[in-house]
CSV table of C-alpha atoms in Angstrom, one decimal:
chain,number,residue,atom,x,y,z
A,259,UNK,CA,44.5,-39.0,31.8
A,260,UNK,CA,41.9,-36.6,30.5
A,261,UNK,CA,37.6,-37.1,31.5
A,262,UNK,CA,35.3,-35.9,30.1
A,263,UNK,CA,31.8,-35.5,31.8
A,264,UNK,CA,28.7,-34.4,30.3
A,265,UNK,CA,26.0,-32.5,32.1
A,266,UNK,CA,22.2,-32.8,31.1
A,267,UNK,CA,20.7,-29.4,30.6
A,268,UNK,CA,17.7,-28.3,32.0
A,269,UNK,CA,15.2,-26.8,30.0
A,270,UNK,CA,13.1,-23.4,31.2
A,271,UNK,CA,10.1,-21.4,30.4
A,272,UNK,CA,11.3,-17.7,31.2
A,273,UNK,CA,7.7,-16.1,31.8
A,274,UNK,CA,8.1,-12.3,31.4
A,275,UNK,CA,4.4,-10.5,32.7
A,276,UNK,CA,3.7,-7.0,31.9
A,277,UNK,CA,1.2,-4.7,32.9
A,278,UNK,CA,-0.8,-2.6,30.3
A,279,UNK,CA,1.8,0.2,29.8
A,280,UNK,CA,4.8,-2.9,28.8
A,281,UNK,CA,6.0,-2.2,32.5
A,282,UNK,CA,7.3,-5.2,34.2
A,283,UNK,CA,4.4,-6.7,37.1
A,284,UNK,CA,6.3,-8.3,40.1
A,285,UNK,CA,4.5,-10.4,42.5
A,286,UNK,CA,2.2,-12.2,40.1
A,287,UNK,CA,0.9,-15.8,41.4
A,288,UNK,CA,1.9,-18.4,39.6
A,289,UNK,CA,0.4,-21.6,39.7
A,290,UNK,CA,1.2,-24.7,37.4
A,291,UNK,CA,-0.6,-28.2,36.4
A,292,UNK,CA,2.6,-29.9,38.1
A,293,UNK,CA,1.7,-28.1,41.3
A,294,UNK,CA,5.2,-26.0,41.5
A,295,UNK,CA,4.2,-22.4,42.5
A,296,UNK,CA,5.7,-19.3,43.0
A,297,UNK,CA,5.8,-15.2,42.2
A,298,UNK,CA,7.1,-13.2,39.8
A,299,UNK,CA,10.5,-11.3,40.8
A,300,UNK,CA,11.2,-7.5,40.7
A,301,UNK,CA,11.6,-7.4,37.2
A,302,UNK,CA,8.5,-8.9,36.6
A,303,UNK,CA,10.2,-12.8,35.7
A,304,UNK,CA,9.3,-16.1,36.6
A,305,UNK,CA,11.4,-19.3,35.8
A,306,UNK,CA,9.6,-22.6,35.4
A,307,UNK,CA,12.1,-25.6,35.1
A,308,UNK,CA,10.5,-28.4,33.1
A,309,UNK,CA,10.9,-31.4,34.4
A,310,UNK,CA,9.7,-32.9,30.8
A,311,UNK,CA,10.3,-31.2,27.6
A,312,UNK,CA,7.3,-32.8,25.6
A,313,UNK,CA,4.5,-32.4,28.0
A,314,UNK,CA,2.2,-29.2,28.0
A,315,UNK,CA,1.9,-27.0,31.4
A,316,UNK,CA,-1.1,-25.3,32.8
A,317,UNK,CA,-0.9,-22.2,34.1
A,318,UNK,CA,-2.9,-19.8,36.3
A,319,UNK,CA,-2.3,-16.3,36.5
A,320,UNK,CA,-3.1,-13.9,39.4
A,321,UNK,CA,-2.1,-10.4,40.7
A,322,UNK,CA,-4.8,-8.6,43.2
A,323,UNK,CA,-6.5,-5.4,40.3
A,324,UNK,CA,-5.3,-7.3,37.6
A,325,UNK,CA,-7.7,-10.2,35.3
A,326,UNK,CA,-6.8,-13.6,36.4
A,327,UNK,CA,-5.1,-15.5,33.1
A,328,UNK,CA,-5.0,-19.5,32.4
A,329,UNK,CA,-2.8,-20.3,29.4
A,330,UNK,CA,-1.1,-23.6,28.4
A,331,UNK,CA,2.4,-23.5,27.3
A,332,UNK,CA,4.3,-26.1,24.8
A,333,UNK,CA,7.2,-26.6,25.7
A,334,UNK,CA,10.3,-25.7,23.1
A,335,UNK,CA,14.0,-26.5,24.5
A,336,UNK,CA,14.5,-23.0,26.6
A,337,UNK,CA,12.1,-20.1,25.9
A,338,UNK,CA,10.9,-16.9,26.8
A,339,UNK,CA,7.2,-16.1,26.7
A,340,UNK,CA,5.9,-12.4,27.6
A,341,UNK,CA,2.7,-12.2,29.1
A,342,UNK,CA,0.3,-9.2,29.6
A,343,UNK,CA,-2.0,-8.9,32.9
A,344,UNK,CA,-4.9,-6.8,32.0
A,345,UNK,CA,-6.5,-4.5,34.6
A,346,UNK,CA,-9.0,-5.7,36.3
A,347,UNK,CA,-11.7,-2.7,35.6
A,348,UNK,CA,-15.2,-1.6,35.7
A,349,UNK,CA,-17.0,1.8,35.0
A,350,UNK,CA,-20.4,3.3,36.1
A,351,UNK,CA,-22.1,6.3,35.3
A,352,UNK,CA,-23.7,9.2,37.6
A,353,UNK,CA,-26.5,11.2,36.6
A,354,UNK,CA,-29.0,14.0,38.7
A,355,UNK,CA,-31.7,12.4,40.4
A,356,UNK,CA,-33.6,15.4,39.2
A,357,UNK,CA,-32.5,16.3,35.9
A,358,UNK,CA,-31.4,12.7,34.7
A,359,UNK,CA,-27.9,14.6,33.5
A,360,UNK,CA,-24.5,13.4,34.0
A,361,UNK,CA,-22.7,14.8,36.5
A,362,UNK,CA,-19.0,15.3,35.8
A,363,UNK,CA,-15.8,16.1,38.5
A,364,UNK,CA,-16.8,13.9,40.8
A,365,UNK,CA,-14.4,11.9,42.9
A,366,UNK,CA,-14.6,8.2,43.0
A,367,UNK,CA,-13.1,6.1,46.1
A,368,UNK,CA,-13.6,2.1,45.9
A,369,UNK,CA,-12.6,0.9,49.4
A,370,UNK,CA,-11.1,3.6,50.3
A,371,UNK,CA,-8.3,4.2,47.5
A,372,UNK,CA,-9.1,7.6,45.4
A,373,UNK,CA,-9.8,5.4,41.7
A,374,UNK,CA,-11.2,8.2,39.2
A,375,UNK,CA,-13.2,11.6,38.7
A,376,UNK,CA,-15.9,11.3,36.7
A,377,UNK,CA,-15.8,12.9,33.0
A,378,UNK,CA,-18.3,14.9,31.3
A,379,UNK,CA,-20.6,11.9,30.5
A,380,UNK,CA,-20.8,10.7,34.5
A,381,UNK,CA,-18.6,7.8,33.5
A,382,UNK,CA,-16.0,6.8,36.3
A,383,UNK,CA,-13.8,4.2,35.3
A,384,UNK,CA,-12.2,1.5,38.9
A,385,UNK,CA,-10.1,-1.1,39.2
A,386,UNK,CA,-11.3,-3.6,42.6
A,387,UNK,CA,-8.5,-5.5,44.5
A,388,UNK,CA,-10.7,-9.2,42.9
A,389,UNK,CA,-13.1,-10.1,41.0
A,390,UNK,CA,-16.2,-10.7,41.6
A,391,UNK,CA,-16.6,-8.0,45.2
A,392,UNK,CA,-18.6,-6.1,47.2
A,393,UNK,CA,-16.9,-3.0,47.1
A,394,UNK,CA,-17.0,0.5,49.2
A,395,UNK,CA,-18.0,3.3,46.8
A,396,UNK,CA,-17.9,6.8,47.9
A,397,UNK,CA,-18.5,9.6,45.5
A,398,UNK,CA,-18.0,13.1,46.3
A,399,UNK,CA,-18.2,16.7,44.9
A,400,UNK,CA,-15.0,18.3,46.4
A,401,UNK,CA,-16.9,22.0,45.6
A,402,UNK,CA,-19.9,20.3,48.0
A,403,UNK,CA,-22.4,20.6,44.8
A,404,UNK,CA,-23.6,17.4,44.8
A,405,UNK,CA,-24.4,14.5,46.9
């Protein structure tokens, strides 16, 4: 006697996140509108089963030095979205007291983490761990020229 059985298929949103080079990001926060949470794996992949193929998810975004992201996603059978995590950055620039001229080759720590060196307009550019902070800033000449 031969059965036959038939097996309902789930449907999936395979989120791919990248940083700004197209490297994959692992360990991005995922939150959704139905409340299921979770991180994205080594390769930078997060699966999201859907529990209903018509409704559209809300989803939140976050990796520490990276902009938090909100998108909704429609639902279509399986699919793969990719999804880019911008850097979370800010810049400054550094000019003499006394001369009011930038002042280039300086090193720039936030919190403790060498960020940047400042270029030939004082511009350093930083990336903080969240957005909005109070951060540590220490800015150095490693010749002992300045500050």
């Amino acid at each position: 006697m031969k059965q036959t059985f038939i097996l309902a298929r789930h449907s999936w949103i395979e989120m791919y996140f990248t940083g700004p080079g197209g490297d994959p990001l692992p360990g991005v926060h995922i939150i959704s509108s139905t409340g299921e949470t979770g991180r994205s794996d080594t390769s930078g992949v997060f699966r999201f089963k859907l529990d209903d193929k018509m409704t559209p998810v809300d989803f939140s975004f976050t990796k520490p030095r990276y902009e938090k992201i909100s998108r909704k996603i429609i639902p279509k059978k399986s699919m793969v979205t990719k999804i880019l995590m911008p850097r979370l950055q800010a810049y400054f620039y550094v000019v003499d007291s006394r001369t009011g001229q930038p002042v280039p080759n300086l090193q720039v720590t936030v919190d403790g983490d060498i960020q940047d060196f400042t270029d030939s307009r004082g511009k350093a550019n930083i990336s903080p761990k969240k957005k909005p902070s109070n951060l540590t800033l220490y800015i150095e000449a490693l010749d002992g020229s300045y500050i």
